Short mmCIF file of C-alpha atoms in Angstrom, two decimals:
data_model
loop_
_atom_site.label_atom_id
_atom_site.label_comp_id
_atom_site.label_asym_id
_atom_site.label_seq_id
_atom_site.Cartn_x
_atom_site.Cartn_y
_atom_site.Cartn_z
CA MET A 339 73.73 -15.50 43.26
CA SER A 340 73.10 -14.22 46.69
CA TYR A 341 69.55 -14.56 48.09
CA PHE A 342 67.59 -11.51 48.58
CA HIS A 343 65.78 -10.30 51.76
CA TRP A 344 62.33 -8.84 51.46
CA LEU A 345 60.14 -6.37 53.25
CA LYS A 346 58.04 -7.51 56.26
CA PHE A 347 55.55 -5.54 58.30
CA LEU A 348 55.06 -6.04 61.97
CA LYS A 349 51.84 -4.08 62.70
CA PRO A 350 48.94 -5.69 60.50
CA PRO A 351 45.44 -6.56 61.91
CA ARG A 352 45.39 -8.79 64.97
CA GLY A 353 46.02 -12.50 64.34
CA TRP A 354 43.94 -15.57 64.68
CA VAL A 355 44.58 -19.27 64.92
CA CYS A 356 43.59 -21.92 62.34
CA ALA A 357 44.56 -25.43 61.38
CA LEU A 358 47.22 -25.87 58.80
CA ARG A 359 46.96 -29.09 56.78
CA VAL A 360 50.12 -30.56 55.32
CA ILE A 361 49.64 -32.79 52.30
CA ALA A 362 52.50 -34.99 50.99
CA MET A 363 52.67 -34.63 47.29
CA LEU A 364 52.71 -38.09 45.72
CA ALA A 365 51.74 -37.32 42.15
CA PRO A 366 52.75 -34.83 39.37
CA SER A 367 51.17 -31.43 39.89
CA PHE A 368 48.31 -29.98 37.77
CA THR A 369 49.68 -28.10 34.74
CA ALA A 370 46.98 -25.69 33.49
CA ALA A 371 47.94 -23.16 30.90
CA ALA A 372 48.79 -19.73 32.23
CA SER A 373 46.08 -17.10 32.49
CA SER A 374 43.39 -19.65 31.42
CA PRO A 375 40.07 -19.22 33.25
CA GLU A 376 38.26 -22.48 33.92
CA LYS A 377 35.56 -24.06 36.05
CA ALA A 378 35.63 -27.43 37.92
CA THR A 379 32.41 -29.11 38.83
CA THR A 380 31.61 -31.86 41.30
CA ALA A 381 28.27 -33.51 41.96
CA GLY A 382 26.34 -31.93 44.75
CA THR A 383 28.48 -28.75 44.94
CA SER A 384 28.51 -25.31 43.31
CA HIS A 385 31.26 -24.41 40.82
CA ALA A 386 34.69 -23.31 41.71
CA SER A 387 35.83 -20.52 39.34
CA VAL A 388 39.53 -20.74 38.63
CA THR A 389 41.97 -18.49 36.89
CA THR A 390 45.56 -19.60 36.39
CA LEU A 391 48.60 -17.30 36.18
CA GLU A 392 52.25 -18.12 35.20
CA ILE A 393 54.93 -17.94 37.86
CA LEU A 394 58.40 -16.92 36.72
CA ARG A 395 61.59 -18.30 38.30
CA SER A 396 64.16 -16.43 36.21
CA LEU A 397 64.56 -13.29 34.03
CA GLY A 398 66.91 -12.79 31.18
CA GLY A 399 68.96 -15.83 32.29
CA HIS A 400 69.23 -14.65 35.87
CA ALA A 401 67.70 -16.96 38.44
CA SER A 402 65.46 -15.51 41.22
CA PRO A 403 65.33 -17.07 44.60
CA GLY A 404 61.61 -16.23 44.82
CA PRO A 405 58.49 -16.56 42.58
CA LEU A 406 57.86 -13.71 40.15
CA ILE A 407 54.75 -12.61 38.29
CA ARG A 408 54.00 -10.34 35.39
CA GLY A 409 51.59 -7.55 35.70
CA SER A 410 50.66 -3.98 34.91
CA ILE A 411 51.04 -1.11 37.32
CA ALA A 412 49.62 2.36 36.36
CA GLY A 413 49.46 1.11 32.80
CA ARG A 414 53.21 0.09 32.70
CA PRO A 415 54.47 -3.46 32.42
CA ALA A 416 55.90 -4.66 35.79
CA ILE A 417 57.36 -7.82 37.27
CA LEU A 418 56.81 -8.41 41.05
CA LEU A 419 58.05 -10.75 43.74
CA LEU A 420 55.24 -12.86 45.17
CA ASP A 421 55.91 -12.69 48.91
CA THR A 422 53.67 -14.37 51.42
CA GLY A 423 55.77 -12.96 54.16
CA SER A 424 54.74 -9.33 53.33
CA THR A 425 51.45 -7.80 54.48
CA HIS A 426 51.65 -4.99 51.97
CA ASN A 427 52.13 -4.36 48.36
CA VAL A 428 55.27 -2.31 47.79
CA LEU A 429 56.86 -0.49 44.91
CA THR A 430 60.49 0.42 44.73
CA ALA A 431 61.16 4.24 44.71
CA ALA A 432 62.90 3.84 41.29
CA PHE A 433 59.86 2.26 39.69
CA ALA A 434 57.47 4.76 41.16
CA GLN A 435 59.59 7.74 40.05
CA ALA A 436 60.15 6.36 36.50
CA ASN A 437 56.39 5.83 36.07
CA SER A 438 55.07 9.05 37.65
CA ILE A 439 53.51 7.29 40.66
CA THR A 440 53.55 9.86 43.40
CA ALA A 441 53.32 9.67 47.06
CA ALA A 442 50.50 11.20 49.12
CA SER A 443 51.38 14.32 51.12
CA SER A 444 52.63 13.66 54.65
CA SER A 445 52.43 9.89 54.07
CA THR A 446 55.36 8.51 56.01
CA HIS A 447 54.44 5.06 57.22
CA SER A 448 56.24 4.32 60.56
CA SER A 449 55.45 0.70 61.06
CA GLY A 450 57.54 -0.79 58.28
CA TYR A 451 60.62 -3.01 58.97
CA ASP A 452 62.79 -4.92 56.42
CA HIS A 453 63.74 -8.53 56.69
CA ALA A 454 66.61 -7.96 59.14
CA GLY A 455 64.46 -5.85 61.55
CA ASN A 456 65.75 -2.43 60.26
CA ALA A 457 63.29 0.40 60.53
CA MET A 458 62.36 1.85 57.13
CA SER A 459 61.25 5.16 55.71
CA LEU A 460 58.09 4.42 53.81
CA THR A 461 55.61 6.49 51.93
CA ARG A 462 52.10 5.67 50.78
CA ALA A 463 51.42 6.01 47.09
CA LEU A 464 48.42 7.91 45.63
CA PRO A 465 45.75 5.47 44.29
CA HIS A 466 46.71 3.82 40.95
CA GLU A 467 45.80 0.77 39.01
CA TRP A 468 47.33 -2.72 39.29
CA SER A 469 46.42 -5.87 37.19
CA LEU A 470 47.84 -9.32 36.85
CA GLY A 471 47.48 -11.55 33.78
CA ASP A 472 44.33 -10.84 31.88
CA GLN A 473 42.36 -9.94 35.07
CA PRO A 474 40.71 -6.49 35.10
CA ALA A 475 42.73 -3.68 36.56
CA ARG A 476 41.84 -2.57 40.07
CA THR A 477 42.66 0.66 41.86
CA LEU A 478 44.79 0.22 44.98
CA THR A 479 44.87 2.72 47.77
CA GLU A 480 47.25 1.04 50.25
CA VAL A 481 50.46 0.60 48.19
CA LEU A 482 53.67 1.60 49.96
CA ILE A 483 56.86 2.97 48.36
CA ALA A 484 60.37 1.92 49.61
CA ALA A 485 63.93 2.28 48.48
CA GLY A 486 64.37 -1.35 47.54
CA PRO A 487 67.55 -3.48 47.37
CA PRO A 488 70.08 -3.11 44.50
CA GLU A 489 69.15 -6.69 43.41
CA PHE A 490 65.65 -5.50 42.31
CA ALA A 491 67.28 -3.07 39.90
CA LYS A 492 69.39 -5.94 38.50
CA LEU A 493 66.36 -7.98 37.77
CA ASN A 494 64.21 -4.90 36.80
CA LEU A 495 61.58 -5.71 39.54
CA ALA A 496 59.00 -3.16 40.23
CA GLY A 497 58.46 -4.27 43.92
CA VAL A 498 56.62 -6.84 46.11
CA LEU A 499 53.22 -8.27 45.71
CA SER A 500 51.50 -9.61 48.87
CA PRO A 501 49.38 -12.18 47.17
CA GLN A 502 47.06 -12.77 50.10
CA THR A 503 46.48 -9.05 50.37
CA PHE A 504 45.99 -8.47 46.66
CA PHE A 505 43.53 -11.43 46.39
CA PRO A 506 41.77 -11.09 49.86
CA ASP A 507 38.56 -12.96 48.83
CA GLN A 508 40.11 -15.89 46.76
CA THR A 509 41.88 -19.11 47.64
CA LEU A 510 45.38 -19.06 46.32
CA ILE A 511 47.15 -22.27 45.09
CA PHE A 512 50.90 -21.83 44.47
CA ASP A 513 51.85 -24.89 42.28
CA PHE A 514 55.63 -24.25 42.45
CA PRO A 515 56.68 -27.44 40.56
CA ALA A 516 54.31 -26.42 37.58
CA ASN A 517 55.16 -22.68 37.95
CA ARG A 518 51.36 -21.84 38.24
CA LEU A 519 49.35 -19.66 40.63
CA HIS A 520 45.67 -20.75 40.65
CA LEU A 521 43.09 -18.18 41.91
CA LEU A 522 39.93 -19.95 43.07
CA SER A 523 36.54 -18.41 43.99
CA GLY A 524 33.53 -20.22 45.26
CA PRO A 525 32.17 -22.20 48.24
CA PRO A 526 34.88 -23.91 50.34
CA ALA A 527 33.45 -27.42 49.52
CA ALA A 528 33.70 -26.64 45.76
CA ILE A 529 37.23 -25.42 46.15
CA GLN A 530 38.19 -28.61 48.12
CA ASN A 531 36.65 -30.73 45.49
CA TRP A 532 38.57 -28.81 42.78
CA ILE A 533 41.76 -29.67 44.67
CA LYS A 534 40.85 -33.36 44.96
CA LEU A 535 40.00 -33.41 41.17
CA HIS A 536 43.21 -31.89 40.02
CA TYR A 537 45.51 -33.40 42.64
CA PRO A 538 43.91 -36.75 43.26
CA SER A 539 46.85 -38.52 44.85
CA LEU A 540 47.54 -36.20 47.67
CA VAL A 541 47.60 -37.51 51.30
CA SER A 542 46.99 -35.08 54.10
CA THR A 543 47.93 -34.61 57.78
CA THR A 544 46.89 -31.71 60.06
CA LEU A 545 49.02 -29.09 61.86
CA ASN A 546 47.92 -26.22 64.06
CA ARG A 547 48.76 -22.80 62.79
CA THR A 548 50.73 -20.82 65.43
CA PRO A 549 49.36 -17.46 66.64
CA ASN A 550 50.75 -14.52 64.74
CA THR A 551 50.24 -10.80 64.77
CA SER A 552 48.89 -11.11 61.19
CA ALA A 553 45.94 -13.19 60.09
CA GLN A 554 47.56 -13.09 56.59
CA LYS A 555 50.93 -14.54 57.56
CA PRO A 556 50.99 -18.32 57.39
CA THR A 557 53.02 -19.49 60.35
CA ILE A 558 53.51 -23.15 61.50
CA GLU A 559 55.78 -25.11 63.75
CA ILE A 560 58.81 -26.89 62.49
CA SER A 561 62.06 -28.24 63.93
CA LEU A 562 65.54 -29.50 63.26
CA PRO A 563 66.39 -33.12 64.52
CA GLY A 564 66.97 -33.03 68.21
CA LYS A 565 65.72 -29.48 68.59
CA PRO A 566 62.47 -28.14 70.01
CA LEU A 567 59.66 -26.94 67.89
CA ILE A 568 60.05 -23.39 66.56
CA SER A 569 57.48 -20.98 64.97
CA ALA A 570 58.24 -20.67 61.20
CA LEU A 571 56.79 -18.26 58.67
CA ILE A 572 56.02 -19.69 55.31
CA ASP A 573 57.81 -17.14 53.32
CA THR A 574 57.93 -17.30 49.53
CA GLY A 575 60.12 -14.09 49.59
CA ALA A 576 62.98 -15.95 51.27
CA GLY A 577 65.43 -18.01 49.29
CA ARG A 578 66.85 -20.34 51.87
CA CYS A 579 65.16 -21.62 55.02
CA GLN A 580 66.41 -19.66 58.02
CA PHE A 581 66.92 -20.40 61.68
CA PRO A 582 67.94 -18.14 64.55
CA ALA A 583 71.63 -18.62 65.56
CA ALA A 584 70.57 -19.16 69.17
CA TYR A 585 68.27 -22.01 68.10
CA LEU A 586 70.95 -23.73 66.08
CA GLY A 587 73.59 -23.46 68.91
CA SER A 588 77.13 -24.69 68.26
CA SER A 589 76.14 -27.99 66.48
CA ALA A 590 75.47 -26.44 63.09
CA THR A 591 78.33 -26.38 60.56
CA LYS A 592 78.55 -22.87 59.27
CA ALA A 593 80.24 -21.42 56.26
CA PRO A 594 81.98 -18.02 56.42
CA SER A 595 79.65 -15.14 57.11
CA ALA A 596 78.22 -13.22 54.02
CA THR A 597 76.50 -9.88 53.76
CA SER A 598 73.55 -9.07 51.59
CA SER A 599 71.15 -6.08 51.01
CA THR A 600 67.77 -5.67 52.67
CA PHE A 601 64.80 -3.80 51.36
CA SER A 602 65.75 -0.74 53.46
CA GLY A 603 69.17 -0.56 51.77
CA ALA A 604 70.92 -1.82 54.93
CA THR A 605 73.10 -4.81 54.93
CA MET A 606 72.56 -8.12 56.71
CA THR A 607 75.14 -10.56 57.81
CA THR A 608 74.28 -14.33 57.77
CA SER A 609 76.12 -17.65 57.62
CA GLN A 610 75.04 -20.39 55.26
CA LEU A 611 74.71 -23.86 56.85
CA ALA A 612 75.43 -27.36 55.75
CA PRO A 613 72.22 -28.82 54.19
CA GLN A 614 69.74 -29.48 57.01
CA THR A 615 67.01 -32.03 57.63
CA ILE A 616 63.77 -30.10 58.49
CA GLU A 617 60.91 -31.93 60.50
CA ILE A 618 57.33 -30.92 59.76
CA ASN A 619 54.65 -32.89 61.57
CA GLY A 620 56.97 -35.93 62.04
CA GLN A 621 58.08 -35.98 58.45
CA ARG A 622 61.77 -35.37 57.63
CA PHE A 623 62.87 -33.40 54.59
CA ILE A 624 66.59 -33.91 53.87
CA GLY A 625 69.20 -31.76 52.23
CA ILE A 626 67.50 -28.37 52.54
CA ALA A 627 69.57 -25.29 52.00
CA THR A 628 69.51 -23.17 55.15
CA LYS A 629 71.21 -20.20 56.73
CA THR A 630 71.24 -18.32 59.98
CA ARG A 631 68.53 -15.82 60.83
CA PRO A 632 69.41 -12.15 61.87
CA ALA A 633 69.31 -11.67 65.61
CA ALA A 634 67.02 -8.76 65.27
CA LYS A 635 64.29 -11.18 63.97
CA GLY A 636 65.40 -14.27 65.86
CA HIS A 637 62.16 -15.23 67.43
CA THR A 638 61.02 -17.12 64.31
CA ALA A 639 62.35 -19.30 61.59
CA LEU A 640 61.56 -18.94 57.86
CA LEU A 641 60.41 -21.71 55.57
CA GLY A 642 61.92 -20.37 52.40
CA MET A 643 61.88 -21.45 48.66
CA SER A 644 64.66 -24.00 49.22
CA LEU A 645 61.92 -26.18 50.51
CA LEU A 646 58.87 -24.48 49.08
CA GLU A 647 59.94 -24.75 45.43
CA LYS A 648 59.00 -28.42 45.62
CA THR A 649 55.54 -27.83 47.12
CA ILE A 650 52.03 -26.68 46.49
CA LEU A 651 50.90 -23.94 48.86
CA VAL A 652 47.22 -23.28 49.39
CA LEU A 653 46.12 -20.01 51.07
CA PRO A 654 42.40 -19.44 51.58
CA PRO A 655 40.94 -16.07 52.41
CA ALA A 656 41.76 -14.93 55.92
CA THR A 657 38.07 -14.12 56.47
CA THR A 658 37.08 -17.82 56.22
CA ASP A 659 37.59 -20.85 58.50
CA THR A 660 38.97 -22.89 55.69
CA PRO A 661 42.26 -24.57 56.69
CA LEU A 662 45.44 -23.61 55.03
CA MET A 663 47.19 -26.29 53.21
CA LEU A 664 50.93 -26.96 52.21
CA THR A 665 51.63 -29.89 50.03
CA LEU A 666 55.03 -31.27 50.67
CA PRO A 667 57.17 -33.78 48.61
CA ALA A 668 57.23 -37.28 50.05
CA PRO A 669 60.26 -37.68 52.32
#
């Protein structure tokens, strides 16, 4: 199945720089039951309140290149793509129309671009309710409506959920090996202790997060062997890791070009590469599925699910100084 390409926005709030901690995963991940609230306590700290939701990786026998989650939108069941590369929550026009979610008058949103850099015609939806798992519904006022790619209709997806935007005050732990999303609230020390309690064998190193136009887009530096460092967005909405063709040069072995649909309905041409070795903070991760990056967005790479599916990604609230964390498999 071809990999999808999701919506990205280029004009969110101004960025900031923080440390990104990379933790090599040396033990099986925590496997809490889906949608099960719990609390973890550690001596000398306050409690960390935790809710766990199930992540889906396929629907009706059809695999998805990105993590999916079940929810309810305007009282209707919905399945959404969890996309850390998006700064907005977005509905497809088909889902909005089918469920009587209307756009506000004169609501064209001019700052939206799809994954390939194509400008998009977007509208802002009137306020309506969203909920995930057994959490209480909340009314959202900043949801956008876009055409959506044909692949969304095939999987009956309602749209894109920007998890760091939907949960702005919680620390998010994407345990991809266990197909779980943990939502943590509480003091940073209590959250760190919860992670140590449930992932006791993790070993950490530290990376600097690169400057980005969005405080909510997790961006780090990675490289291919013999190549310079390049800024890379940690993007759960991307199937394969992606590198600009100019960065790869003529040394990469490329398969024939292929086209796929973007969120704007346009097509994007890329070339799949031979499996690559990706270096992160001196560690090498071998055999990672990779493809070229569209020239329109060629200033960054994407760290997609071909690598992330083996990891545990931790995103704290953008309003705190708590470091981001990405647990990686031992090389």
